Coordinates of C-alpha atoms and ligand atoms in Angstrom, one line a residue:
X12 CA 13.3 -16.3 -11.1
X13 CA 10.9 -19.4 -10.2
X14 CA 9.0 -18.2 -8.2
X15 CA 5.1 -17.5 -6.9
X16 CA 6.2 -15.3 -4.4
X17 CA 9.0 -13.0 -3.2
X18 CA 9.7 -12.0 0.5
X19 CA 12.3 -9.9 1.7
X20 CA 13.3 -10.6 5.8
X21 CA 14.3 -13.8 7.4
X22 CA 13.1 -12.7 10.7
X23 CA 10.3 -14.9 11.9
X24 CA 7.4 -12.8 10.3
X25 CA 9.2 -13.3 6.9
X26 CA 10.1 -16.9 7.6
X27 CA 6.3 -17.9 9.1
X28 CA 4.9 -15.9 5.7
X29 CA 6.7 -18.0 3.6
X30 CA 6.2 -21.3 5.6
X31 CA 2.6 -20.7 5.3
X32 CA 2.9 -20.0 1.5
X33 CA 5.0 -23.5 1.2
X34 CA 2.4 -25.5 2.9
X35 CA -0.1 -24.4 0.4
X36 CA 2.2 -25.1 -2.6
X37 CA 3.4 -22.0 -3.1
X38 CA 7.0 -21.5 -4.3
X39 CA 8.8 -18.8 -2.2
X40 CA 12.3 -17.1 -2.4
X41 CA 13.1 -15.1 0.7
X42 CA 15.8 -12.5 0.0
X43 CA 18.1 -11.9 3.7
X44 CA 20.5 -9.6 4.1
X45 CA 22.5 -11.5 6.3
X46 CA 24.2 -14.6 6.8
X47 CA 21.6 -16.4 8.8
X48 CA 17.9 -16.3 9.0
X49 CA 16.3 -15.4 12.0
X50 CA 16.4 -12.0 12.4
X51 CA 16.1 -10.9 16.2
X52 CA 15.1 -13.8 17.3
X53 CA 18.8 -15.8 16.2
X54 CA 21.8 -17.2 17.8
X55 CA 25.9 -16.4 16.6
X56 CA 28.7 -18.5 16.9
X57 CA 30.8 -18.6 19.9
X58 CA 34.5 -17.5 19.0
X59 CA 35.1 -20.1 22.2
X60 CA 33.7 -23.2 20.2
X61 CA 30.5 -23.4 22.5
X62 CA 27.5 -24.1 20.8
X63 CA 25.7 -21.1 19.4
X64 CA 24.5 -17.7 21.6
X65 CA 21.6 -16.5 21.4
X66 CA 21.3 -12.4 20.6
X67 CA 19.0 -12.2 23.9
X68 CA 17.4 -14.7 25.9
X69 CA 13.9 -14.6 24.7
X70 CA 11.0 -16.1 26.6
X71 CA 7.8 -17.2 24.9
X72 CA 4.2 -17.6 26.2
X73 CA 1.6 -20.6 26.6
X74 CA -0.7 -18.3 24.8
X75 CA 1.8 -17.8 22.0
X76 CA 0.0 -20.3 19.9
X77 CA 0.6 -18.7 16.4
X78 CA 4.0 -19.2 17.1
X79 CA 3.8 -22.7 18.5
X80 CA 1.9 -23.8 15.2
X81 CA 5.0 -22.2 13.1
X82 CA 7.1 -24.1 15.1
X83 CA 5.5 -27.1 14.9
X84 CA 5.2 -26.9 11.0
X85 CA 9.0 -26.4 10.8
X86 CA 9.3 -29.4 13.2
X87 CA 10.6 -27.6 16.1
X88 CA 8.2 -27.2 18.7
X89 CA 9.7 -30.4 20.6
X90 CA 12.2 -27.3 21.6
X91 CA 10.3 -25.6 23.4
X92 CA 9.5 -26.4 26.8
X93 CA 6.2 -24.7 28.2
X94 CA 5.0 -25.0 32.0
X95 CA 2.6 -26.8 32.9
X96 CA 1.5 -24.1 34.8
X97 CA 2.8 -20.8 35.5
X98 CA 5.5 -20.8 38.2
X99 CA 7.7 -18.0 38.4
X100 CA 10.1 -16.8 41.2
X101 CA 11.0 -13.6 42.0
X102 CA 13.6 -12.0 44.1
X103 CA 12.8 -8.7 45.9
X104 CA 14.5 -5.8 46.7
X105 CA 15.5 -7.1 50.4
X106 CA 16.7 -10.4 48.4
X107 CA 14.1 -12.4 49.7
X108 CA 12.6 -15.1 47.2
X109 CA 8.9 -16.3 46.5
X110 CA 7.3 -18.0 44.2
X111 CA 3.8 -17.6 42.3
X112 CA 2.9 -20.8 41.4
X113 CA -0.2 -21.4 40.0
X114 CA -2.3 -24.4 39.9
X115 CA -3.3 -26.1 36.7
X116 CA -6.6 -25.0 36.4
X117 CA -8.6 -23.0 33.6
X118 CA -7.7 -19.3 33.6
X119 CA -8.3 -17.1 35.5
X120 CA -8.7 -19.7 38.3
X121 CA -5.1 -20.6 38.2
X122 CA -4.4 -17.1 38.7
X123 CA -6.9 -16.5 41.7
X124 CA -5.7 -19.6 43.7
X125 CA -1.6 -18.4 42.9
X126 CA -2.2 -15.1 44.1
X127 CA -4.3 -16.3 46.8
X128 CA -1.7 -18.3 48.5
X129 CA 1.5 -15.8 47.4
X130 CA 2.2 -14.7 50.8
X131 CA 4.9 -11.9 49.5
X132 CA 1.8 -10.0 48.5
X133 CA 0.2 -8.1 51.3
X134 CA -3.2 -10.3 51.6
X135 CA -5.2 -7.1 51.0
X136 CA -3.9 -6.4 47.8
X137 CA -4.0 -10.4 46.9
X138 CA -8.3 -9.5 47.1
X139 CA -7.3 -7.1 44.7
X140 CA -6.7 -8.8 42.1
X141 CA -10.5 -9.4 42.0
X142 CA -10.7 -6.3 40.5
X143 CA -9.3 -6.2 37.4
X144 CA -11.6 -9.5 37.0
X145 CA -13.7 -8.0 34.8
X146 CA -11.4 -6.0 32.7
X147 CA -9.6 -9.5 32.3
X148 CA -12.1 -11.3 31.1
X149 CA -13.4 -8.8 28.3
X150 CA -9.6 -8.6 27.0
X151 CA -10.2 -12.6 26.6
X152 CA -13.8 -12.0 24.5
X153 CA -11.8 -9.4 22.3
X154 CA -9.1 -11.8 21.4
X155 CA -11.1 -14.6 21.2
X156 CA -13.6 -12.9 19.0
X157 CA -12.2 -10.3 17.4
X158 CA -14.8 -7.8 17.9
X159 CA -15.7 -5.0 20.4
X160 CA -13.2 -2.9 22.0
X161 CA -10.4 -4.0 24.6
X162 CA -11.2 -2.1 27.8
X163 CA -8.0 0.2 28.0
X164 CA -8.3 4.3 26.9
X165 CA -5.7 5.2 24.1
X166 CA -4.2 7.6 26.1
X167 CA -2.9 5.8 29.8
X168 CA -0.2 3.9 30.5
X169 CA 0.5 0.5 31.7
X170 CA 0.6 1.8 35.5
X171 CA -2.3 4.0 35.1
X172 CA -4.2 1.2 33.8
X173 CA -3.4 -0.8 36.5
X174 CA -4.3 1.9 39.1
X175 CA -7.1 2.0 37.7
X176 CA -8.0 -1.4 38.1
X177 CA -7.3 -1.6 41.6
X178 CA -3.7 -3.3 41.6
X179 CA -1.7 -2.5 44.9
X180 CA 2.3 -1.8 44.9
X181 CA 3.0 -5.2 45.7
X182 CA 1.5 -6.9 43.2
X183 CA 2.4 -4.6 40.6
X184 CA 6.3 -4.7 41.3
X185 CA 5.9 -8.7 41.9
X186 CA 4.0 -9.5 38.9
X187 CA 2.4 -6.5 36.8
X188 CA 5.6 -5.0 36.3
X189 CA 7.6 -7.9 35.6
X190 CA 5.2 -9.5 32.8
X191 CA 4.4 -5.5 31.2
X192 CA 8.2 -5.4 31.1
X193 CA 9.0 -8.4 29.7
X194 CA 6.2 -8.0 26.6
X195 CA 6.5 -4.8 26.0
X196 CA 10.2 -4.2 26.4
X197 CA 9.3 -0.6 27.8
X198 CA 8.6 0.6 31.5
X199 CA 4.7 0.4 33.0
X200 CA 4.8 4.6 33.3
X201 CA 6.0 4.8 29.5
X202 CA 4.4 1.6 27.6
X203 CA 0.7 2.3 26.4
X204 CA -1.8 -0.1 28.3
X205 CA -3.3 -1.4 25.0
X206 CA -0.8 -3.4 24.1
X207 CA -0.6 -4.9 27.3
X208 CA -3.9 -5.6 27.9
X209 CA -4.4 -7.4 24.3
X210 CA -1.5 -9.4 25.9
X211 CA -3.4 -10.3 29.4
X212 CA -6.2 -10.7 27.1
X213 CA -4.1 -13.8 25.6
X214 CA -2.4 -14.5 28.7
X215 CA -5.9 -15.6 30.7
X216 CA -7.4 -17.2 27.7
X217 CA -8.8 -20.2 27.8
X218 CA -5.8 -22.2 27.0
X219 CA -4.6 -23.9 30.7
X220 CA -0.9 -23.3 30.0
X221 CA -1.9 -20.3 28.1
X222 CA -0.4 -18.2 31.6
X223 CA 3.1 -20.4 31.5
X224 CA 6.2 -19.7 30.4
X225 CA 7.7 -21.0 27.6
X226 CA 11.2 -21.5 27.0
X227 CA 13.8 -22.6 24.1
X228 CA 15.9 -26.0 25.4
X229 CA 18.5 -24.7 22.3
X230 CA 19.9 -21.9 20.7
X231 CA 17.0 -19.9 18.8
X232 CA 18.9 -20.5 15.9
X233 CA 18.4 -24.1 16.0
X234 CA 14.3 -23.3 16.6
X235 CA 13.6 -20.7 14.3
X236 CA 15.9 -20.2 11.6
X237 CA 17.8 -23.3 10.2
X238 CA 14.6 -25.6 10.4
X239 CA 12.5 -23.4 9.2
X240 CA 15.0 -23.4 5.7
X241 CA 15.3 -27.1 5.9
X242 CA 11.2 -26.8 5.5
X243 CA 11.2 -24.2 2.9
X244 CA 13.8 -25.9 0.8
X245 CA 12.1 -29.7 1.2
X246 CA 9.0 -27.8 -0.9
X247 CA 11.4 -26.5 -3.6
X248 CA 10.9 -22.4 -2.1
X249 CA 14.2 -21.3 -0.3
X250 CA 16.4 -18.4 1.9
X251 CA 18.9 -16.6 -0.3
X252 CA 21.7 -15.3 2.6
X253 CA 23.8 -12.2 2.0
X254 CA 21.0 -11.0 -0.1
X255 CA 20.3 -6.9 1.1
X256 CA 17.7 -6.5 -1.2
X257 CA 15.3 -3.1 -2.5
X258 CA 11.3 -3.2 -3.8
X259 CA 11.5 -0.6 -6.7
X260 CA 8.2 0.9 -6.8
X261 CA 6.2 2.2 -9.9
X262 CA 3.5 4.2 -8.0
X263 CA 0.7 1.2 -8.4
X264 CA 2.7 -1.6 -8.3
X265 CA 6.0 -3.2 -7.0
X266 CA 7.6 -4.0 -10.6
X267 CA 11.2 -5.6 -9.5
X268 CA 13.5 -6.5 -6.7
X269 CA 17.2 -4.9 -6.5
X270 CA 19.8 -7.2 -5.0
X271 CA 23.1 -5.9 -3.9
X272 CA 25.0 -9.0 -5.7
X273 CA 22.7 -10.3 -8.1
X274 CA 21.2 -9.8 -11.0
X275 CA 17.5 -7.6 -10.3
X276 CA 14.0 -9.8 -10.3
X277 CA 11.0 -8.6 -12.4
X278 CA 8.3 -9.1 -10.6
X279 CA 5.6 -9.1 -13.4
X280 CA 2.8 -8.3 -11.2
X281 CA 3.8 -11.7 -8.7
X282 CA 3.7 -10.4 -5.0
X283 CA 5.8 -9.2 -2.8
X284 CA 5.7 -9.3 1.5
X285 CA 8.4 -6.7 2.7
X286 CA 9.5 -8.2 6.5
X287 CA 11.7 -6.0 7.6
X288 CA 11.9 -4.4 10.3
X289 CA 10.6 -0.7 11.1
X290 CA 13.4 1.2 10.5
X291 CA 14.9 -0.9 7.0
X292 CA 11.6 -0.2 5.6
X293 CA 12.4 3.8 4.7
X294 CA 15.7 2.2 2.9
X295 CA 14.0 -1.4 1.7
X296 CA 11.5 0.5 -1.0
X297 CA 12.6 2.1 -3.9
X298 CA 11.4 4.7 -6.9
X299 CA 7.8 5.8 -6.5
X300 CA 6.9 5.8 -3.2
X301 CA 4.2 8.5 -3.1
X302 CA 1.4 5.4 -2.0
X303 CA 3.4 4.1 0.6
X304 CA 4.6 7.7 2.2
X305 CA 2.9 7.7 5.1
X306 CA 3.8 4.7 6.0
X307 CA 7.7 5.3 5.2
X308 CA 7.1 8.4 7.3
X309 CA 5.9 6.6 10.0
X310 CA 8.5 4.4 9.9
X311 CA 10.7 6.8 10.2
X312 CA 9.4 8.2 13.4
X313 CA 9.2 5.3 15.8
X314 CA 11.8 5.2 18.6
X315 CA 13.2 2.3 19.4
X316 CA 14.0 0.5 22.6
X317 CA 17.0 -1.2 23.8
X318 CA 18.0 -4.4 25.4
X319 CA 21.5 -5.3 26.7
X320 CA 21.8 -8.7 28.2
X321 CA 24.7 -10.1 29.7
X322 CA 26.1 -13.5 30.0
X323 CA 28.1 -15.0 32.9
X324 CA 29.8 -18.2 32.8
X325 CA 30.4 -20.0 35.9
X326 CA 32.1 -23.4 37.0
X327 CA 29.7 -24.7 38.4
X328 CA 25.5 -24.3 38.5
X329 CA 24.6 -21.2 40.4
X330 CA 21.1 -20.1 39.3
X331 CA 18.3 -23.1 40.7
X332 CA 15.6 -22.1 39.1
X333 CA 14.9 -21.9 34.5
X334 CA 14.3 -17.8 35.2
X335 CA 14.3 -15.3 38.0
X336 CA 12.7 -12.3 38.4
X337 CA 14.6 -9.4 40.3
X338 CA 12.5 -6.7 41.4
X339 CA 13.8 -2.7 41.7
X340 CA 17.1 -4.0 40.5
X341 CA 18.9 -2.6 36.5
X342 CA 18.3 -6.4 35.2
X343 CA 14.6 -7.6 35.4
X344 CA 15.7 -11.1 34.6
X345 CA 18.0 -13.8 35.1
X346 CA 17.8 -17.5 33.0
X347 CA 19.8 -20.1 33.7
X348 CA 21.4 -21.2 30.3
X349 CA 24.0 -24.2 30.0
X350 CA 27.0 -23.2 31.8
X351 CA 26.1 -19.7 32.0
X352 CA 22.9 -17.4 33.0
X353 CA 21.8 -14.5 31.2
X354 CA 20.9 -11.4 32.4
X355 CA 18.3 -9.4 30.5
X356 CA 17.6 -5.5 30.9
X357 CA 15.0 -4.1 28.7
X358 CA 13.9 -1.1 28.0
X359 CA 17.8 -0.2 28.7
X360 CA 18.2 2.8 26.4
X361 CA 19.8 4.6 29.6
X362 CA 22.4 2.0 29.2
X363 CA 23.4 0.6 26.1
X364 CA 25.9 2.7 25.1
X365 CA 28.0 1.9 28.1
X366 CA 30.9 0.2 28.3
X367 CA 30.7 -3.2 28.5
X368 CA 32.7 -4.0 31.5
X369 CA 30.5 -1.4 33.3
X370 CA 27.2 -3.3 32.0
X371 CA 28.8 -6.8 33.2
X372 CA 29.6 -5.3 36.4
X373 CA 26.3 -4.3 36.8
X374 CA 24.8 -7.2 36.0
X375 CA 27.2 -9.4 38.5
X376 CA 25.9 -7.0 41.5
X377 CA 22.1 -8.0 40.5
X378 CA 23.1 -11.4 40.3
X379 CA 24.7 -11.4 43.8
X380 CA 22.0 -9.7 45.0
X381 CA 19.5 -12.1 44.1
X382 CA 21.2 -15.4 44.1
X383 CA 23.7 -16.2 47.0
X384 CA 25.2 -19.1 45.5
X385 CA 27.0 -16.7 43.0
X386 CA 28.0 -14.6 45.9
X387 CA 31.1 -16.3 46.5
X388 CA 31.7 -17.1 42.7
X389 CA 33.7 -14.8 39.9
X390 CA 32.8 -15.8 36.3
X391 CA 34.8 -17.5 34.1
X392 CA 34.0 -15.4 31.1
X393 CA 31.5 -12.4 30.7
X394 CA 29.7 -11.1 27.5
X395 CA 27.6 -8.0 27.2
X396 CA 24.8 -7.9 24.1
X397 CA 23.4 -5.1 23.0
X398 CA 20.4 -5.0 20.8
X399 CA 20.3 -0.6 20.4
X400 CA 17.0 -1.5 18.0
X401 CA 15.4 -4.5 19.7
X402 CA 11.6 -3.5 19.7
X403 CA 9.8 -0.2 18.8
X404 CA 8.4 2.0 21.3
X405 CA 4.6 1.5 22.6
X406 CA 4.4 5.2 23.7
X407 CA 1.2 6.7 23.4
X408 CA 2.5 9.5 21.0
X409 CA 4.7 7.2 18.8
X410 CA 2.9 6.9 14.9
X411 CA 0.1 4.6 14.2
X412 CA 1.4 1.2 12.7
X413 CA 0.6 -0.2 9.4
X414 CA -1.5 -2.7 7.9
X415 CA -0.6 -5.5 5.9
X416 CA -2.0 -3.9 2.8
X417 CA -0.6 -1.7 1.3
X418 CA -2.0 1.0 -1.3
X419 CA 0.3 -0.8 -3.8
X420 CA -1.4 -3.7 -5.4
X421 CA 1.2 -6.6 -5.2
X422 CA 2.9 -4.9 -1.7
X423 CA 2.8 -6.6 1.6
X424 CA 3.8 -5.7 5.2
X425 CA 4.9 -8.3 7.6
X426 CA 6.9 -7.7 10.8
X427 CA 6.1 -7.1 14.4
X428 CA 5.4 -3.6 13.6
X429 CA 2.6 -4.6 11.3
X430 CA -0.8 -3.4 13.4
X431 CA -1.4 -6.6 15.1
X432 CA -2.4 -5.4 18.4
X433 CA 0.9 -7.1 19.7
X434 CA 3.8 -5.5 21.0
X435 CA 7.3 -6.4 19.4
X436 CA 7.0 -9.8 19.7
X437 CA 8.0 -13.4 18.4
X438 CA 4.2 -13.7 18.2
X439 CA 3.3 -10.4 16.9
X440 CA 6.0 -11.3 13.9
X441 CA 4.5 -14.7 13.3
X442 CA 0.8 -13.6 13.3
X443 CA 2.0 -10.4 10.7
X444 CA 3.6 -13.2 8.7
X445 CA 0.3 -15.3 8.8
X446 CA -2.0 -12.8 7.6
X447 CA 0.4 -11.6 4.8
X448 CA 0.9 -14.9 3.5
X449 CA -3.2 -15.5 4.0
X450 CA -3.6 -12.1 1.4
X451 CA -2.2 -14.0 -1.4
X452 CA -4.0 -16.9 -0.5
X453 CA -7.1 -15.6 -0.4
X454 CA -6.9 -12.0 -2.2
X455 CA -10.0 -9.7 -1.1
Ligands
FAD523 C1 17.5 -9.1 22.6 C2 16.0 -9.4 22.2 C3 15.2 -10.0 23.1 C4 13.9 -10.3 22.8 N1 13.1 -11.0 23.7 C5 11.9 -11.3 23.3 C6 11.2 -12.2 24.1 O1 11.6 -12.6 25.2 N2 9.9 -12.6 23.7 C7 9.4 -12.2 22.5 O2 8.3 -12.7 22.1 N3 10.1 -11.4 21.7 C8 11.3 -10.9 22.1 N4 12.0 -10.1 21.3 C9 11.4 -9.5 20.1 C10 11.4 -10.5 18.9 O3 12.7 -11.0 18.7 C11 11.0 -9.7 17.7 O4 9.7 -9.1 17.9 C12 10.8 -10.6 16.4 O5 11.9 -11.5 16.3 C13 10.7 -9.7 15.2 O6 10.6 -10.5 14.0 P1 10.5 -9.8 12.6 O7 10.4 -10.9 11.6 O8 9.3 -8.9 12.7 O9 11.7 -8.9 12.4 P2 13.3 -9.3 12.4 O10 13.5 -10.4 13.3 O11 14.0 -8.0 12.6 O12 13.5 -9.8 10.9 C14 13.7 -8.9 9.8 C15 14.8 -9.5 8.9 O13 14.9 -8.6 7.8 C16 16.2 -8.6 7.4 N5 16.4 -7.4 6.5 C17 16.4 -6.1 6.9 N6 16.6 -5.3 5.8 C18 16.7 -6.1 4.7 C19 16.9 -5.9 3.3 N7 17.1 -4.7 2.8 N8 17.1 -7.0 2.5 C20 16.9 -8.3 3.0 N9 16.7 -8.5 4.4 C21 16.6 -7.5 5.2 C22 17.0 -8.5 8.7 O14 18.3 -8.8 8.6 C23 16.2 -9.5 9.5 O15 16.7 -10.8 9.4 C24 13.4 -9.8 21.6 C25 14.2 -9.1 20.7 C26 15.5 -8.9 21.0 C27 16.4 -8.2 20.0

């Protein structure tokens, strides 16, 4: 096959490994196994003849700059609209609303002055966000230099961190909890505080909408996947759908790729990045694994998480705001979509085997509860999504993750799971997909 490099995932690590590869004139074949390309972050028709649904409402970040550039190579960034400045309401567990909404000012002063005038946080703990000032500021230095140590011990978790720092109950179920949440797809007393600290380190960085929410005006589908193969295939590299494919292994080397309906590719010594995720990689390699085993066992290992989210169609608007934030309720967040909201749960491994009119019934009481205007409303049409495998676990105790080397010459890892510092993230994928495709650029 033509070919100067091979990938196997669509997801967006794959898809921003081969992107990278195309700009430099690289020809690239990227092997899916399903019919779209995507991966997690994708869209699937609507059996109703709307346009299409997203698998999961996914919010992106100011500071998500790897991921803005990949956009903005495939030509999509125009669909993504970020704040200007972080403004985000939330609803508490009386069902009173606030909003933070920050100034547009460099971080963390943005921060500072939305805290400072937040009156739904006691004023004594608003002083306390002074605390974690420090421990902010040298998560920036490590991101933005890549040296030194980010100030959070291996072994505590999100809340403990946060205790630690001085963070009251207010401000941790207003804001802490909501952000760790959302990243890191995991509860504060479960997640590991790394993670989430390389995050803050991002998220009060020196960008000024680097704080701000970002979110897709379209179906992810139409952001990540389809013009992201319109790029690949306008540089003569391309996706091959319906393509499960298998990296047979010789012990040193990756010699050939196995496709369920095709005819195998040689590899002759031409490199391979493997983006799938986690839990395909035990099932993605092939013959002599031995150098790779400890990775394939840690693999194996990682939990997952969950997320369920849940759509509700109404005939008329009755969310006011892009996303909501519901505190102490089963769904953290609500985002109004067109003609419908969507609820999102994660870490919702206590729930996603439910049935799915218990989930949407679930999801309707948080909704009443923190939107009145959909009090006196019954939707038109209800879907429950369940992603059983959405994001790997962050636990403390959960296996160390890999690099993108591997100890087989012509092997590469790319996925969130890759050891980017990142949780499961859109970014996390596109930086792993980065620094595969910069290997072969530039071999060490
Ligand atoms: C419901 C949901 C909500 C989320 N919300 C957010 C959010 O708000 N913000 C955020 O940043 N992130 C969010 N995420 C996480 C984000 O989607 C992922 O971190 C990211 O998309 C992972 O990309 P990836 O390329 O590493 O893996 P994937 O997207 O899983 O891509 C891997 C690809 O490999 C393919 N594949 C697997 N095995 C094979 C094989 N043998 N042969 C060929 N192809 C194969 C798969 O089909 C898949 O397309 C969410 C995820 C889910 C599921």
């Amino acid at each position: 096959m033509n070919a100067d490099a091979f990938v196997i995932g669509a997801g967006v690590a794959g898809l921003a490994a081969a992107v990278r590869l195309a700009q430099h004139d690289r020809r690239v074949v990227v092997f899916e196994a399903r019919g779209t390309s995507g991966g997690r972050a994708t869209s699937f028709d609507d059996r109703q003849g709307g346009p299409p649904l997203d698998n999961g409402q996914h919010a992106l970040m100011g500071c998500y700059h790897e991921t803005l550039a990949f956009l903005a190579a495939i030509g999509s960034r125009d669909l993504v609209r970020v704040q200007p400045a972080l403004s985000v309401s939330v609803v508490d567990t009386s069902g009173a609303r606030s909003t933070l909404s920050c100034p547009s000012w460099p971080s963390p002063f943005q921060m500072l002055a939305g805290v400072a005038r937040w009156e739904a946080v006691p004023l004594a703990e608003r002083v306390q966000l002074l605390r974690m000032a420090p421990a902010l500021w040298r998560a920036r230095q490590v991101v933005a230099t890549g040296r030194g140590d980010l100030p959070a011990r291996d072994d505590e978790t999100v809340r403990q961190w946060l205790t630690r720092h001085g963070q009251g109950a207010r401000l941790t179920a207003l804001l802490w909890e909501p952000l760790a949440v959302a990243a890191l797809n995991q509860g504060i007393d479960a997640a590991s505080a790394r993670p989430f600290v390389r995050v803050l380190g991002q998220v009060f960085g020196p960008g000024r909408d680097d704080a701000s929410i970002a979110l897709v005006t379209r179906p992810l589908i139409d952001v990540v996947g389809r013009p992201a193969e319109r790029f690949l295939s306008a540089r003569g590299s391309r996706v091959v759908c319906h393509a499960l494919a298998r990296v047979e292994l010789d012990g040193s080397q990756a010699v050939r790729i196995v496709l369920r309906d095709a005819a195998p590719v040689e590899l002759h010594g031409r490199p391979v990045i493997v983006a799938v995720p986690w839990h395909a990689l035990p099932q993605v390699m092939a013959g002599d694994t031995t150098r790779v085993g400890p990775v394939l066992a840690a693999a194996a290992a990682t939990r997952p998480v969950s997320i369920v989210s849940v759509n509700l169609w109404f005939d008329r608007q009755v969310l006011d705001v892009p996303m909501l934030g519901i505190e102490g309720r089963s769904f953290q967040w609500a985002f109004a979509r067109e003609g419908y909201v969507s609820l999102v749960m994660s870490g919702a491994d206590a729930i996603v085997r439910e049935r799915s009119d218990t989930i949407t019934a679930l999801a309707l009481a948080d909704l009443r509860h923190a939107v009145p205007a959909a009090r006196a409303q019954a939707p038109t049409r209800t879907m429950a999504i369940r992603e059983p495998r959405a994001t790997f676990s962050l636990r403390a105790d959960q296996p160390a993750r890999p690099d993108t080397a591997t100890a087989v010459a012509n092997l590469l890892l790319a996925s969130d799971w890759v050891e980017t510092g990142l949780p499961a993230t859109i970014e996390g994928a596109a930086v792993a997909g980065r620094r595969a495709a910069e290997h072969i650029l530039s071999p060490r």
